[in-house]
mmCIF file with all atom_site columns, C-alpha atoms and ligand atoms in Angstrom:
data_model
loop_
_atom_site.group_PDB
_atom_site.id
_atom_site.type_symbol
_atom_site.label_atom_id
_atom_site.label_alt_id
_atom_site.label_comp_id
_atom_site.label_asym_id
_atom_site.label_entity_id
_atom_site.label_seq_id
_atom_site.pdbx_PDB_ins_code
_atom_site.Cartn_x
_atom_site.Cartn_y
_atom_site.Cartn_z
_atom_site.occupancy
_atom_site.B_iso_or_equiv
_atom_site.pdbx_formal_charge
_atom_site.auth_seq_id
_atom_site.auth_comp_id
_atom_site.auth_asym_id
_atom_site.auth_atom_id
_atom_site.pdbx_PDB_model_num
ATOM   1   C  CA  . MET A 1 1   ? 56.613 126.932 -17.386 1.00 0.00 ? 37  MET A CA  1
ATOM   2   C  CA  . TYR A 1 2   ? 55.971 123.307 -18.109 1.00 0.00 ? 38  TYR A CA  1
ATOM   3   C  CA  . LYS A 1 3   ? 56.126 121.662 -21.522 1.00 0.00 ? 39  LYS A CA  1
ATOM   4   C  CA  . ILE A 1 4   ? 54.402 118.708 -23.121 1.00 0.00 ? 40  ILE A CA  1
ATOM   5   C  CA  . ARG A 1 5   ? 57.295 117.069 -24.870 1.00 0.00 ? 41  ARG A CA  1
ATOM   6   C  CA  . ALA A 1 6   ? 55.183 114.895 -27.198 1.00 0.00 ? 42  ALA A CA  1
ATOM   7   C  CA  . LEU A 1 7   ? 53.252 117.983 -28.321 1.00 0.00 ? 43  LEU A CA  1
ATOM   8   C  CA  . ASP A 1 8   ? 56.442 119.904 -29.061 1.00 0.00 ? 44  ASP A CA  1
ATOM   9   C  CA  . GLU A 1 9   ? 57.815 116.976 -31.044 1.00 0.00 ? 45  GLU A CA  1
ATOM   10  C  CA  . CYS A 1 10  ? 54.593 116.533 -33.019 1.00 0.00 ? 46  CYS A CA  1
ATOM   11  C  CA  . VAL A 1 11  ? 54.451 120.268 -33.828 1.00 0.00 ? 47  VAL A CA  1
ATOM   12  C  CA  . PHE A 1 12  ? 58.123 120.197 -34.846 1.00 0.00 ? 48  PHE A CA  1
ATOM   13  C  CA  . GLU A 1 13  ? 57.615 117.266 -37.257 1.00 0.00 ? 49  GLU A CA  1
ATOM   14  C  CA  . LEU A 1 14  ? 54.426 118.697 -38.791 1.00 0.00 ? 50  LEU A CA  1
ATOM   15  C  CA  . GLY A 1 15  ? 56.127 122.059 -39.137 1.00 0.00 ? 51  GLY A CA  1
ATOM   16  C  CA  . ARG A 1 16  ? 58.802 120.488 -41.331 1.00 0.00 ? 52  ARG A CA  1
ATOM   17  C  CA  . LEU A 1 17  ? 56.204 119.823 -44.042 1.00 0.00 ? 53  LEU A CA  1
ATOM   18  C  CA  . PRO A 1 18  ? 56.159 122.339 -46.914 1.00 0.00 ? 54  PRO A CA  1
ATOM   19  C  CA  . GLY A 1 19  ? 53.644 125.133 -46.455 1.00 0.00 ? 55  GLY A CA  1
ATOM   20  C  CA  . VAL A 1 20  ? 53.051 124.313 -42.802 1.00 0.00 ? 56  VAL A CA  1
ATOM   21  C  CA  . GLY A 1 21  ? 54.142 127.099 -40.490 1.00 0.00 ? 57  GLY A CA  1
ATOM   22  C  CA  . ARG A 1 22  ? 54.484 126.781 -36.723 1.00 0.00 ? 58  ARG A CA  1
ATOM   23  C  CA  . LYS A 1 23  ? 50.966 128.040 -36.053 1.00 0.00 ? 59  LYS A CA  1
ATOM   24  C  CA  . THR A 1 24  ? 49.371 125.627 -38.492 1.00 0.00 ? 60  THR A CA  1
ATOM   25  C  CA  . ALA A 1 25  ? 51.485 122.788 -37.104 1.00 0.00 ? 61  ALA A CA  1
ATOM   26  C  CA  . ALA A 1 26  ? 50.258 123.588 -33.584 1.00 0.00 ? 62  ALA A CA  1
ATOM   27  C  CA  . ARG A 1 27  ? 46.641 123.689 -34.775 1.00 0.00 ? 63  ARG A CA  1
ATOM   28  C  CA  . LEU A 1 28  ? 47.023 120.352 -36.572 1.00 0.00 ? 64  LEU A CA  1
ATOM   29  C  CA  . ALA A 1 29  ? 48.618 118.801 -33.484 1.00 0.00 ? 65  ALA A CA  1
ATOM   30  C  CA  . MET A 1 30  ? 45.728 119.959 -31.290 1.00 0.00 ? 66  MET A CA  1
ATOM   31  C  CA  . HIS A 1 31  ? 43.286 118.571 -33.825 1.00 0.00 ? 67  HIS A CA  1
ATOM   32  C  CA  . ILE A 1 32  ? 45.078 115.215 -33.779 1.00 0.00 ? 68  ILE A CA  1
ATOM   33  C  CA  . LEU A 1 33  ? 44.759 115.190 -30.003 1.00 0.00 ? 69  LEU A CA  1
ATOM   34  C  CA  . LYS A 1 34  ? 40.971 115.460 -30.316 1.00 0.00 ? 70  LYS A CA  1
ATOM   35  C  CA  . MET A 1 35  ? 40.706 112.733 -32.975 1.00 0.00 ? 71  MET A CA  1
ATOM   36  C  CA  . LYS A 1 36  ? 39.617 109.181 -32.136 1.00 0.00 ? 72  LYS A CA  1
ATOM   37  C  CA  . PRO A 1 37  ? 42.627 106.904 -31.521 1.00 0.00 ? 73  PRO A CA  1
ATOM   38  C  CA  . GLU A 1 38  ? 41.638 104.645 -34.449 1.00 0.00 ? 74  GLU A CA  1
ATOM   39  C  CA  . ASP A 1 39  ? 41.491 107.633 -36.816 1.00 0.00 ? 75  ASP A CA  1
ATOM   40  C  CA  . VAL A 1 40  ? 44.956 108.775 -35.744 1.00 0.00 ? 76  VAL A CA  1
ATOM   41  C  CA  . GLN A 1 41  ? 46.249 105.230 -36.246 1.00 0.00 ? 77  GLN A CA  1
ATOM   42  C  CA  . ARG A 1 42  ? 44.695 105.034 -39.712 1.00 0.00 ? 78  ARG A CA  1
ATOM   43  C  CA  . LEU A 1 43  ? 46.246 108.372 -40.705 1.00 0.00 ? 79  LEU A CA  1
ATOM   44  C  CA  . ALA A 1 44  ? 49.670 107.211 -39.517 1.00 0.00 ? 80  ALA A CA  1
ATOM   45  C  CA  . ASP A 1 45  ? 49.269 103.844 -41.284 1.00 0.00 ? 81  ASP A CA  1
ATOM   46  C  CA  . LYS A 1 46  ? 48.226 105.483 -44.566 1.00 0.00 ? 82  LYS A CA  1
ATOM   47  C  CA  . ILE A 1 47  ? 51.254 107.779 -44.531 1.00 0.00 ? 83  ILE A CA  1
ATOM   48  C  CA  . VAL A 1 48  ? 53.637 104.879 -43.917 1.00 0.00 ? 84  VAL A CA  1
ATOM   49  C  CA  . ALA A 1 49  ? 51.929 102.690 -46.548 1.00 0.00 ? 85  ALA A CA  1
ATOM   50  C  CA  . PHE A 1 50  ? 52.026 105.475 -49.132 1.00 0.00 ? 86  PHE A CA  1
ATOM   51  C  CA  . LYS A 1 51  ? 55.737 105.961 -48.540 1.00 0.00 ? 87  LYS A CA  1
ATOM   52  C  CA  . GLU A 1 52  ? 56.487 102.230 -48.626 1.00 0.00 ? 88  GLU A CA  1
ATOM   53  C  CA  . ASN A 1 53  ? 54.428 101.385 -51.713 1.00 0.00 ? 89  ASN A CA  1
ATOM   54  C  CA  . THR A 1 54  ? 54.999 104.356 -53.989 1.00 0.00 ? 90  THR A CA  1
ATOM   55  C  CA  . LEU A 1 55  ? 57.990 104.589 -56.293 1.00 0.00 ? 91  LEU A CA  1
ATOM   56  C  CA  . PHE A 1 56  ? 59.061 106.821 -59.143 1.00 0.00 ? 92  PHE A CA  1
ATOM   57  C  CA  . CYS A 1 57  ? 58.614 105.131 -62.529 1.00 0.00 ? 93  CYS A CA  1
ATOM   58  C  CA  . SER A 1 58  ? 62.036 104.243 -63.923 1.00 0.00 ? 94  SER A CA  1
ATOM   59  C  CA  . VAL A 1 59  ? 60.973 105.453 -67.403 1.00 0.00 ? 95  VAL A CA  1
ATOM   60  C  CA  . CYS A 1 60  ? 58.900 108.631 -67.010 1.00 0.00 ? 96  CYS A CA  1
ATOM   61  C  CA  . GLY A 1 61  ? 59.654 109.605 -63.409 1.00 0.00 ? 97  GLY A CA  1
ATOM   62  C  CA  . GLY A 1 62  ? 55.952 109.671 -62.495 1.00 0.00 ? 98  GLY A CA  1
ATOM   63  C  CA  . LEU A 1 63  ? 54.496 107.940 -59.469 1.00 0.00 ? 99  LEU A CA  1
ATOM   64  C  CA  . SER A 1 64  ? 54.062 104.215 -59.649 1.00 0.00 ? 100 SER A CA  1
ATOM   65  C  CA  . GLU A 1 65  ? 53.352 101.140 -57.556 1.00 0.00 ? 101 GLU A CA  1
ATOM   66  C  CA  . SER A 1 66  ? 55.774 99.104  -59.657 1.00 0.00 ? 102 SER A CA  1
ATOM   67  C  CA  . GLU A 1 67  ? 59.115 99.795  -61.348 1.00 0.00 ? 103 GLU A CA  1
ATOM   68  C  CA  . VAL A 1 68  ? 57.375 100.916 -64.553 1.00 0.00 ? 104 VAL A CA  1
ATOM   69  C  CA  . CYS A 1 69  ? 54.080 102.834 -64.311 1.00 0.00 ? 105 CYS A CA  1
ATOM   70  C  CA  . PRO A 1 70  ? 50.851 101.716 -66.057 1.00 0.00 ? 106 PRO A CA  1
ATOM   71  C  CA  . VAL A 1 71  ? 51.145 104.468 -68.713 1.00 0.00 ? 107 VAL A CA  1
ATOM   72  C  CA  . CYS A 1 72  ? 54.715 103.540 -69.692 1.00 0.00 ? 108 CYS A CA  1
ATOM   73  C  CA  . SER A 1 73  ? 53.871 99.831  -69.845 1.00 0.00 ? 109 SER A CA  1
ATOM   74  C  CA  . ASP A 1 74  ? 50.706 100.383 -71.919 1.00 0.00 ? 110 ASP A CA  1
ATOM   75  C  CA  . LYS A 1 75  ? 51.538 99.393  -75.497 1.00 0.00 ? 111 LYS A CA  1
ATOM   76  C  CA  . ASN A 1 76  ? 48.301 100.995 -76.741 1.00 0.00 ? 112 ASN A CA  1
ATOM   77  C  CA  . ARG A 1 77  ? 49.487 104.486 -75.849 1.00 0.00 ? 113 ARG A CA  1
ATOM   78  C  CA  . VAL A 1 78  ? 51.021 106.557 -78.623 1.00 0.00 ? 114 VAL A CA  1
ATOM   79  C  CA  . GLN A 1 79  ? 54.674 105.708 -78.068 1.00 0.00 ? 115 GLN A CA  1
ATOM   80  C  CA  . GLU A 1 80  ? 56.154 108.575 -80.100 1.00 0.00 ? 116 GLU A CA  1
ATOM   81  C  CA  . THR A 1 81  ? 54.610 111.480 -78.166 1.00 0.00 ? 117 THR A CA  1
ATOM   82  C  CA  . LEU A 1 82  ? 55.865 112.713 -74.814 1.00 0.00 ? 118 LEU A CA  1
ATOM   83  C  CA  . CYS A 1 83  ? 54.073 115.263 -72.663 1.00 0.00 ? 119 CYS A CA  1
ATOM   84  C  CA  . VAL A 1 84  ? 56.620 116.996 -70.440 1.00 0.00 ? 120 VAL A CA  1
ATOM   85  C  CA  . VAL A 1 85  ? 55.257 118.000 -67.032 1.00 0.00 ? 121 VAL A CA  1
ATOM   86  C  CA  . GLU A 1 86  ? 56.875 119.498 -63.961 1.00 0.00 ? 122 GLU A CA  1
ATOM   87  C  CA  . ASP A 1 87  ? 55.451 117.139 -61.378 1.00 0.00 ? 123 ASP A CA  1
ATOM   88  C  CA  . ALA A 1 88  ? 53.710 113.801 -61.136 1.00 0.00 ? 124 ALA A CA  1
ATOM   89  C  CA  . LYS A 1 89  ? 50.618 115.641 -59.852 1.00 0.00 ? 125 LYS A CA  1
ATOM   90  C  CA  . ASP A 1 90  ? 50.271 117.403 -63.231 1.00 0.00 ? 126 ASP A CA  1
ATOM   91  C  CA  . LEU A 1 91  ? 50.365 114.052 -64.997 1.00 0.00 ? 127 LEU A CA  1
ATOM   92  C  CA  . PHE A 1 92  ? 47.249 112.923 -63.118 1.00 0.00 ? 128 PHE A CA  1
ATOM   93  C  CA  . VAL A 1 93  ? 45.365 116.088 -64.113 1.00 0.00 ? 129 VAL A CA  1
ATOM   94  C  CA  . ILE A 1 94  ? 46.143 115.540 -67.796 1.00 0.00 ? 130 ILE A CA  1
ATOM   95  C  CA  . GLU A 1 95  ? 45.230 111.844 -67.510 1.00 0.00 ? 131 GLU A CA  1
ATOM   96  C  CA  . GLN A 1 96  ? 41.842 112.791 -66.063 1.00 0.00 ? 132 GLN A CA  1
ATOM   97  C  CA  . THR A 1 97  ? 40.873 114.615 -69.260 1.00 0.00 ? 133 THR A CA  1
ATOM   98  C  CA  . GLY A 1 98  ? 41.056 111.266 -71.079 1.00 0.00 ? 134 GLY A CA  1
ATOM   99  C  CA  . TYR A 1 99  ? 42.119 113.206 -74.189 1.00 0.00 ? 135 TYR A CA  1
ATOM   100 C  CA  . TYR A 1 100 ? 45.838 112.619 -74.201 1.00 0.00 ? 136 TYR A CA  1
ATOM   101 C  CA  . LYS A 1 101 ? 46.930 109.232 -75.546 1.00 0.00 ? 137 LYS A CA  1
ATOM   102 C  CA  . GLY A 1 102 ? 50.701 109.625 -75.562 1.00 0.00 ? 138 GLY A CA  1
ATOM   103 C  CA  . ARG A 1 103 ? 53.157 109.104 -72.742 1.00 0.00 ? 139 ARG A CA  1
ATOM   104 C  CA  . TYR A 1 104 ? 54.807 111.420 -70.224 1.00 0.00 ? 140 TYR A CA  1
ATOM   105 C  CA  . HIS A 1 105 ? 58.119 112.693 -68.982 1.00 0.00 ? 141 HIS A CA  1
ATOM   106 C  CA  . VAL A 1 106 ? 58.257 114.185 -65.487 1.00 0.00 ? 142 VAL A CA  1
ATOM   107 C  CA  . LEU A 1 107 ? 60.955 116.832 -65.011 1.00 0.00 ? 143 LEU A CA  1
ATOM   108 C  CA  . GLY A 1 108 ? 60.759 116.759 -61.226 1.00 0.00 ? 144 GLY A CA  1
ATOM   109 C  CA  . GLY A 1 109 ? 60.410 120.535 -60.885 1.00 0.00 ? 145 GLY A CA  1
ATOM   110 C  CA  . LYS A 1 110 ? 61.136 123.675 -62.870 1.00 0.00 ? 146 LYS A CA  1
ATOM   111 C  CA  . ILE A 1 111 ? 64.058 126.005 -63.316 1.00 0.00 ? 147 ILE A CA  1
ATOM   112 C  CA  . SER A 1 112 ? 63.892 128.426 -60.412 1.00 0.00 ? 148 SER A CA  1
ATOM   113 C  CA  . PRO A 1 113 ? 66.997 130.565 -59.844 1.00 0.00 ? 149 PRO A CA  1
ATOM   114 C  CA  . LEU A 1 114 ? 65.527 132.017 -56.631 1.00 0.00 ? 150 LEU A CA  1
ATOM   115 C  CA  . ASP A 1 115 ? 65.191 128.537 -55.151 1.00 0.00 ? 151 ASP A CA  1
ATOM   116 C  CA  . GLY A 1 116 ? 68.594 127.476 -56.473 1.00 0.00 ? 152 GLY A CA  1
ATOM   117 C  CA  . ILE A 1 117 ? 67.087 125.000 -58.942 1.00 0.00 ? 153 ILE A CA  1
ATOM   118 C  CA  . GLY A 1 118 ? 69.099 124.922 -62.150 1.00 0.00 ? 154 GLY A CA  1
ATOM   119 C  CA  . PRO A 1 119 ? 68.528 122.734 -65.227 1.00 0.00 ? 155 PRO A CA  1
ATOM   120 C  CA  . ASP A 1 120 ? 70.979 120.177 -63.807 1.00 0.00 ? 156 ASP A CA  1
ATOM   121 C  CA  . LYS A 1 121 ? 68.506 119.384 -61.016 1.00 0.00 ? 157 LYS A CA  1
ATOM   122 C  CA  . LEU A 1 122 ? 65.805 118.389 -63.512 1.00 0.00 ? 158 LEU A CA  1
ATOM   123 C  CA  . ARG A 1 123 ? 65.426 115.204 -65.565 1.00 0.00 ? 159 ARG A CA  1
ATOM   124 C  CA  . ILE A 1 124 ? 66.453 116.910 -68.802 1.00 0.00 ? 160 ILE A CA  1
ATOM   125 C  CA  . GLU A 1 125 ? 69.276 114.558 -69.841 1.00 0.00 ? 161 GLU A CA  1
ATOM   126 C  CA  . GLU A 1 126 ? 66.848 111.675 -69.334 1.00 0.00 ? 162 GLU A CA  1
ATOM   127 C  CA  . LEU A 1 127 ? 64.413 113.446 -71.674 1.00 0.00 ? 163 LEU A CA  1
ATOM   128 C  CA  . PHE A 1 128 ? 67.031 113.788 -74.428 1.00 0.00 ? 164 PHE A CA  1
ATOM   129 C  CA  . LYS A 1 129 ? 68.009 110.149 -74.051 1.00 0.00 ? 165 LYS A CA  1
ATOM   130 C  CA  . ARG A 1 130 ? 64.383 109.071 -74.355 1.00 0.00 ? 166 ARG A CA  1
ATOM   131 C  CA  . ILE A 1 131 ? 63.815 111.194 -77.479 1.00 0.00 ? 167 ILE A CA  1
ATOM   132 C  CA  . THR A 1 132 ? 66.701 109.367 -79.152 1.00 0.00 ? 168 THR A CA  1
ATOM   133 C  CA  . ASP A 1 133 ? 66.182 105.867 -77.757 1.00 0.00 ? 169 ASP A CA  1
ATOM   134 C  CA  . GLU A 1 134 ? 62.400 105.748 -78.041 1.00 0.00 ? 170 GLU A CA  1
ATOM   135 C  CA  . GLY A 1 135 ? 62.026 107.464 -81.431 1.00 0.00 ? 171 GLY A CA  1
ATOM   136 C  CA  . ILE A 1 136 ? 59.962 110.352 -80.074 1.00 0.00 ? 172 ILE A CA  1
ATOM   137 C  CA  . ASN A 1 137 ? 58.559 112.655 -82.780 1.00 0.00 ? 173 ASN A CA  1
ATOM   138 C  CA  . GLU A 1 138 ? 56.496 115.100 -80.686 1.00 0.00 ? 174 GLU A CA  1
ATOM   139 C  CA  . VAL A 1 139 ? 57.219 116.706 -77.333 1.00 0.00 ? 175 VAL A CA  1
ATOM   140 C  CA  . ILE A 1 140 ? 54.381 118.653 -75.727 1.00 0.00 ? 176 ILE A CA  1
ATOM   141 C  CA  . LEU A 1 141 ? 55.646 121.140 -73.158 1.00 0.00 ? 177 LEU A CA  1
ATOM   142 C  CA  . ALA A 1 142 ? 53.115 121.296 -70.339 1.00 0.00 ? 178 ALA A CA  1
ATOM   143 C  CA  . THR A 1 143 ? 54.994 123.303 -67.756 1.00 0.00 ? 179 THR A CA  1
ATOM   144 C  CA  . ASN A 1 144 ? 52.942 125.710 -65.663 1.00 0.00 ? 180 ASN A CA  1
ATOM   145 C  CA  . PRO A 1 145 ? 52.141 129.218 -66.991 1.00 0.00 ? 181 PRO A CA  1
ATOM   146 C  CA  . ASP A 1 146 ? 54.126 131.069 -64.329 1.00 0.00 ? 182 ASP A CA  1
ATOM   147 C  CA  . VAL A 1 147 ? 57.542 132.731 -64.610 1.00 0.00 ? 183 VAL A CA  1
ATOM   148 C  CA  . ASP A 1 148 ? 59.579 129.642 -63.725 1.00 0.00 ? 184 ASP A CA  1
ATOM   149 C  CA  . GLY A 1 149 ? 57.401 127.336 -65.821 1.00 0.00 ? 185 GLY A CA  1
ATOM   150 C  CA  . GLU A 1 150 ? 57.771 129.629 -68.846 1.00 0.00 ? 186 GLU A CA  1
ATOM   151 C  CA  . THR A 1 151 ? 61.530 129.913 -68.300 1.00 0.00 ? 187 THR A CA  1
ATOM   152 C  CA  . THR A 1 152 ? 61.758 126.140 -68.248 1.00 0.00 ? 188 THR A CA  1
ATOM   153 C  CA  . ALA A 1 153 ? 59.695 125.843 -71.457 1.00 0.00 ? 189 ALA A CA  1
ATOM   154 C  CA  . ILE A 1 154 ? 61.875 128.418 -73.257 1.00 0.00 ? 190 ILE A CA  1
ATOM   155 C  CA  . TYR A 1 155 ? 65.050 126.706 -72.070 1.00 0.00 ? 191 TYR A CA  1
ATOM   156 C  CA  . LEU A 1 156 ? 63.818 123.301 -73.256 1.00 0.00 ? 192 LEU A CA  1
ATOM   157 C  CA  . THR A 1 157 ? 62.595 124.659 -76.597 1.00 0.00 ? 193 THR A CA  1
ATOM   158 C  CA  . ARG A 1 158 ? 66.059 126.019 -77.329 1.00 0.00 ? 194 ARG A CA  1
ATOM   159 C  CA  . LEU A 1 159 ? 67.785 122.757 -76.462 1.00 0.00 ? 195 LEU A CA  1
ATOM   160 C  CA  . LEU A 1 160 ? 65.243 120.595 -78.287 1.00 0.00 ? 196 LEU A CA  1
ATOM   161 C  CA  . LYS A 1 161 ? 66.151 122.309 -81.586 1.00 0.00 ? 197 LYS A CA  1
ATOM   162 C  CA  . ARG A 1 162 ? 69.042 119.862 -81.786 1.00 0.00 ? 198 ARG A CA  1
ATOM   163 C  CA  . PHE A 1 163 ? 66.546 117.145 -82.698 1.00 0.00 ? 199 PHE A CA  1
ATOM   164 C  CA  . GLU A 1 164 ? 65.765 118.122 -86.276 1.00 0.00 ? 200 GLU A CA  1
ATOM   165 C  CA  . GLN A 1 165 ? 62.799 115.828 -86.869 1.00 0.00 ? 201 GLN A CA  1
ATOM   166 C  CA  . LEU A 1 166 ? 61.164 116.616 -83.533 1.00 0.00 ? 202 LEU A CA  1
ATOM   167 C  CA  . LYS A 1 167 ? 57.917 118.599 -83.355 1.00 0.00 ? 203 LYS A CA  1
ATOM   168 C  CA  . VAL A 1 168 ? 57.848 120.690 -80.181 1.00 0.00 ? 204 VAL A CA  1
ATOM   169 C  CA  . THR A 1 169 ? 54.472 121.999 -79.077 1.00 0.00 ? 205 THR A CA  1
ATOM   170 C  CA  . LYS A 1 170 ? 53.292 123.883 -76.046 1.00 0.00 ? 206 LYS A CA  1
ATOM   171 C  CA  . LEU A 1 171 ? 49.968 123.917 -74.243 1.00 0.00 ? 207 LEU A CA  1
ATOM   172 C  CA  . ALA A 1 172 ? 47.671 126.661 -75.528 1.00 0.00 ? 208 ALA A CA  1
ATOM   173 C  CA  . SER A 1 173 ? 47.428 129.652 -73.268 1.00 0.00 ? 209 SER A CA  1
ATOM   174 C  CA  . GLY A 1 174 ? 43.922 128.542 -72.248 1.00 0.00 ? 210 GLY A CA  1
ATOM   175 C  CA  . LEU A 1 175 ? 45.368 128.188 -68.789 1.00 0.00 ? 211 LEU A CA  1
ATOM   176 C  CA  . PRO A 1 176 ? 45.016 131.564 -67.090 1.00 0.00 ? 212 PRO A CA  1
ATOM   177 C  CA  . LEU A 1 177 ? 48.394 133.036 -66.249 1.00 0.00 ? 213 LEU A CA  1
ATOM   178 C  CA  . GLY A 1 178 ? 49.480 131.820 -62.859 1.00 0.00 ? 214 GLY A CA  1
ATOM   179 C  CA  . THR A 1 179 ? 46.966 128.959 -62.782 1.00 0.00 ? 215 THR A CA  1
ATOM   180 C  CA  . HIS A 1 180 ? 48.834 125.772 -62.073 1.00 0.00 ? 216 HIS A CA  1
ATOM   181 C  CA  . ILE A 1 181 ? 47.822 122.696 -64.001 1.00 0.00 ? 217 ILE A CA  1
ATOM   182 C  CA  . GLU A 1 182 ? 47.079 120.863 -60.790 1.00 0.00 ? 218 GLU A CA  1
ATOM   183 C  CA  . TYR A 1 183 ? 44.361 123.391 -59.893 1.00 0.00 ? 219 TYR A CA  1
ATOM   184 C  CA  . ALA A 1 184 ? 42.871 123.788 -63.360 1.00 0.00 ? 220 ALA A CA  1
ATOM   185 C  CA  . ASP A 1 185 ? 39.620 122.056 -64.230 1.00 0.00 ? 221 ASP A CA  1
ATOM   186 C  CA  . GLU A 1 186 ? 39.558 119.206 -66.746 1.00 0.00 ? 222 GLU A CA  1
ATOM   187 C  CA  . MET A 1 187 ? 37.912 121.203 -69.549 1.00 0.00 ? 223 MET A CA  1
ATOM   188 C  CA  . THR A 1 188 ? 40.538 123.950 -69.316 1.00 0.00 ? 224 THR A CA  1
ATOM   189 C  CA  . VAL A 1 189 ? 43.378 121.430 -69.469 1.00 0.00 ? 225 VAL A CA  1
ATOM   190 C  CA  . LEU A 1 190 ? 41.671 119.622 -72.352 1.00 0.00 ? 226 LEU A CA  1
ATOM   191 C  CA  . ARG A 1 191 ? 41.301 122.858 -74.336 1.00 0.00 ? 227 ARG A CA  1
ATOM   192 C  CA  . ALA A 1 192 ? 44.928 123.741 -73.621 1.00 0.00 ? 228 ALA A CA  1
ATOM   193 C  CA  . LEU A 1 193 ? 45.990 120.352 -74.990 1.00 0.00 ? 229 LEU A CA  1
ATOM   194 C  CA  . GLU A 1 194 ? 43.763 120.520 -78.080 1.00 0.00 ? 230 GLU A CA  1
ATOM   195 C  CA  . GLY A 1 195 ? 44.919 124.017 -78.905 1.00 0.00 ? 231 GLY A CA  1
ATOM   196 C  CA  . ARG A 1 196 ? 48.606 123.329 -78.407 1.00 0.00 ? 232 ARG A CA  1
ATOM   197 C  CA  . ARG A 1 197 ? 50.789 125.204 -80.827 1.00 0.00 ? 233 ARG A CA  1
ATOM   198 C  CA  . GLU A 1 198 ? 54.053 124.379 -82.480 1.00 0.00 ? 234 GLU A CA  1
ATOM   199 C  CA  . LEU A 1 199 ? 57.104 126.298 -81.360 1.00 0.00 ? 235 LEU A CA  1
HETATM 200 ZN ZN1 . ZN  B 2 .   ? 56.100 105.860 -66.339 1.00 0.00 ? 401 ZN  B ZN1 1
#
């Protein structure tokens, strides 16, 4: 049986991406083969450019094209409020509502014992440091309404009690259980923000 080495290598690399199994990787590879050469080149260029030009903001941990992201460097944002999200993707969804005027803190994931992700893997110490250094008076917990997201919110709520003057709120349960922020529509996220409740 003969092999096409370049095909095997392409399938192997695509298959390393999260959520892409071997079958999907093979289908994607065959699709790439049928694409116009210039389209394949553009796809490859965009991936490389995205990787080269995108950083994590040194303040909030969100995505940025410079050391500090536009939200963190915007002096017109409410400086004393932080919205805590799991991932940078969630930040964009909340930004799209246009309702939230504070700033963000990206945890970089959620506590997930099954995946071996403990609190030490998240940007929690950075959050505490920011609350103190930046005079934060409200933290809005906007983790996802699934088991791990809720666990993370409960864990943070307990630890945040150490900051006596801090108001800790959580997104209203307008988000259907299991619906991740990144897939929720703008109105749902907006209502969840408006109806946030104090913990
Ligand atoms: Zn930032």
